XYZ file of N, CA and C in Angstrom:
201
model
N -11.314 -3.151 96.847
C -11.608 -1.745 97.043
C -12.416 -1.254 95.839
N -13.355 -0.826 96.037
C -14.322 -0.246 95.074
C -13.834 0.854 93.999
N -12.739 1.622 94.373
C -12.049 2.576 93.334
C -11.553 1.907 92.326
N -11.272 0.742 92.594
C -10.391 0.140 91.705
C -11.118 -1.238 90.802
N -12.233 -1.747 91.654
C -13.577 -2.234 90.589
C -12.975 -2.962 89.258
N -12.591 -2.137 88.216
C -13.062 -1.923 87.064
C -11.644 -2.139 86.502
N -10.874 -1.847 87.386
C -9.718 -1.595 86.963
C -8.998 -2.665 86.315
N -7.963 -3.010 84.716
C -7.275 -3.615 84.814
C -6.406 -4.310 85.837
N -6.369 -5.696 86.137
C -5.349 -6.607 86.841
C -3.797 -5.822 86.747
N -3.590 -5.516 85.651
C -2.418 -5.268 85.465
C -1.693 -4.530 86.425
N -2.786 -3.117 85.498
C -2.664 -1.674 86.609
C -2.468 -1.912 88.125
N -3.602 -2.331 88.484
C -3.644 -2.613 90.145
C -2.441 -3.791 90.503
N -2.018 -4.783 89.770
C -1.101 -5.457 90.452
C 0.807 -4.006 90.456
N 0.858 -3.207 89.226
C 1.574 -2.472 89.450
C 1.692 -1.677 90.280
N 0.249 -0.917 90.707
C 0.554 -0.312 91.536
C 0.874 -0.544 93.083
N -0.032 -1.612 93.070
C 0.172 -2.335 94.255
C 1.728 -2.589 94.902
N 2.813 -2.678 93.867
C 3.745 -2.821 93.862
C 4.826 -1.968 94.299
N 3.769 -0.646 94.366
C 4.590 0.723 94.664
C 4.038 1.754 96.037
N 3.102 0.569 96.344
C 2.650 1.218 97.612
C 4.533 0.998 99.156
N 3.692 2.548 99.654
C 4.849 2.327 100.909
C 3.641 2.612 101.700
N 4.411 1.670 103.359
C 3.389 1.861 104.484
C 3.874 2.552 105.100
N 2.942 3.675 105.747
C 3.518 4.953 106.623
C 2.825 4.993 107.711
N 3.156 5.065 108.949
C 2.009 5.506 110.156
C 2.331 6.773 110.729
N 1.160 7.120 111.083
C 1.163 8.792 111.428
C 0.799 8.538 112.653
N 1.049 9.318 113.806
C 0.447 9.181 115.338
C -0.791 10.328 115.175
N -1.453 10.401 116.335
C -2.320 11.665 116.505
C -1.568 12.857 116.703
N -2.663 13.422 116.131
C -2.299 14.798 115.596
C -0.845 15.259 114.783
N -0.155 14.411 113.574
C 0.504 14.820 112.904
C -0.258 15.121 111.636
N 0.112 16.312 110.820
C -0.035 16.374 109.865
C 0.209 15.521 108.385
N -0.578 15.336 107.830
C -0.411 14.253 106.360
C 0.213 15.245 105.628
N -0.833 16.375 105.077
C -0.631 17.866 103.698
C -1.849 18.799 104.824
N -1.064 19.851 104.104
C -1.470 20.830 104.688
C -2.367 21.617 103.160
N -3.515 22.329 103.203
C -4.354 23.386 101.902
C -3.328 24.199 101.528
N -3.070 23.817 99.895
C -2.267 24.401 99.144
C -1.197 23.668 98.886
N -0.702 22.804 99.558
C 0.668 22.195 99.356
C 0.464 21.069 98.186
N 0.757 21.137 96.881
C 1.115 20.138 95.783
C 1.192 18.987 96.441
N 0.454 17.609 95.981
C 0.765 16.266 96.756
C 0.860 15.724 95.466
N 1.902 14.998 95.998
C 2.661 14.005 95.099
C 2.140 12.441 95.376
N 1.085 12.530 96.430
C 0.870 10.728 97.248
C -0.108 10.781 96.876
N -0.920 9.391 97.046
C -2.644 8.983 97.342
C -2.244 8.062 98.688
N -3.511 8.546 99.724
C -3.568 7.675 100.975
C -4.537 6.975 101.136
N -4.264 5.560 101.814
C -5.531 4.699 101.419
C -5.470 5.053 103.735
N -6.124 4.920 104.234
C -5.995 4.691 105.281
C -6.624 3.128 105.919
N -5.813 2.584 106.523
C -6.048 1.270 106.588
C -6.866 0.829 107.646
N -6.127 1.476 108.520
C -7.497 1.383 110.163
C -6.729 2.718 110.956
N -7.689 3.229 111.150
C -7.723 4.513 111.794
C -8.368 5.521 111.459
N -8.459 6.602 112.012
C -9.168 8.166 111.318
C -8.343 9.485 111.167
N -8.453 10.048 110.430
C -7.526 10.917 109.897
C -8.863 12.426 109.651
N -8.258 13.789 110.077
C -9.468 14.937 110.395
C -8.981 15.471 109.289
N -9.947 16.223 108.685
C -9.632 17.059 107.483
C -10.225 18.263 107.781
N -9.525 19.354 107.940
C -10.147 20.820 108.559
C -10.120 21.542 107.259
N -11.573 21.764 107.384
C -11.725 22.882 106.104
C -11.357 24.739 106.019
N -11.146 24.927 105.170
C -10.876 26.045 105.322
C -12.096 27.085 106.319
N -13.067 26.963 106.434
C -14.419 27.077 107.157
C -14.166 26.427 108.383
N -12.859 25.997 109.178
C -12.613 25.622 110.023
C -13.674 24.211 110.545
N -14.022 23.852 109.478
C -15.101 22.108 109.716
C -14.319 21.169 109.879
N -14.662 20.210 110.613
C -13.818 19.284 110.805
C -14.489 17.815 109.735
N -13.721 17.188 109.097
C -14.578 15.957 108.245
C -13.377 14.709 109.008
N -13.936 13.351 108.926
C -13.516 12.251 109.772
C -13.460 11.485 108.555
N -12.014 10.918 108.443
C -12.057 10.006 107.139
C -11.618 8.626 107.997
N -12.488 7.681 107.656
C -12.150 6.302 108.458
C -11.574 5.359 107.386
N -11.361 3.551 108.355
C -10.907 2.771 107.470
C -11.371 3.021 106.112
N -10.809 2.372 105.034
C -11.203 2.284 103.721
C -11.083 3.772 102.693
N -11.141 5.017 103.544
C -11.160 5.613 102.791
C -9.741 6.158 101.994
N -9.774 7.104 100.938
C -8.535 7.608 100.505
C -8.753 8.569 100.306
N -7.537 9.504 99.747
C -7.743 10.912 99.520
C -6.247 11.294 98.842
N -5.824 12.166 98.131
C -4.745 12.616 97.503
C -4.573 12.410 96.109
């Protein structure tokens, strides 16, 4: 994964270590604008909508993350 590139072995084998797998169906919510997040989401295969406050819709596919 390209975020992580650069990154110490170390780091990434730790964190790696602390990942949990979660599946969401359609149309559940991940976080909602404003709510404090405590996670980072890598999404593995699937798409996940991000509605902007401007009511836009953005499409986050495999590979991407966010949080």
């Amino acid at each position: 994964m390209p975020l992580f590139a650069n990154a110490d072995p170390n780091f990434v084998t730790g964190m790696l270590s602390k990942l949990k797998f979660e599946v969401f169906q359609p149309n559940d919510y991940i976080i909602r604008e404003g709510t404090v997040g405590k996670k980072m989401y890598f999404i593995q295969h699937g798409v996940a909508s991000v509605i902007t406050k401007f009511n836009k819709e953005l499409k986050l596919t495999d590979g991407s993350y966010f949080g």
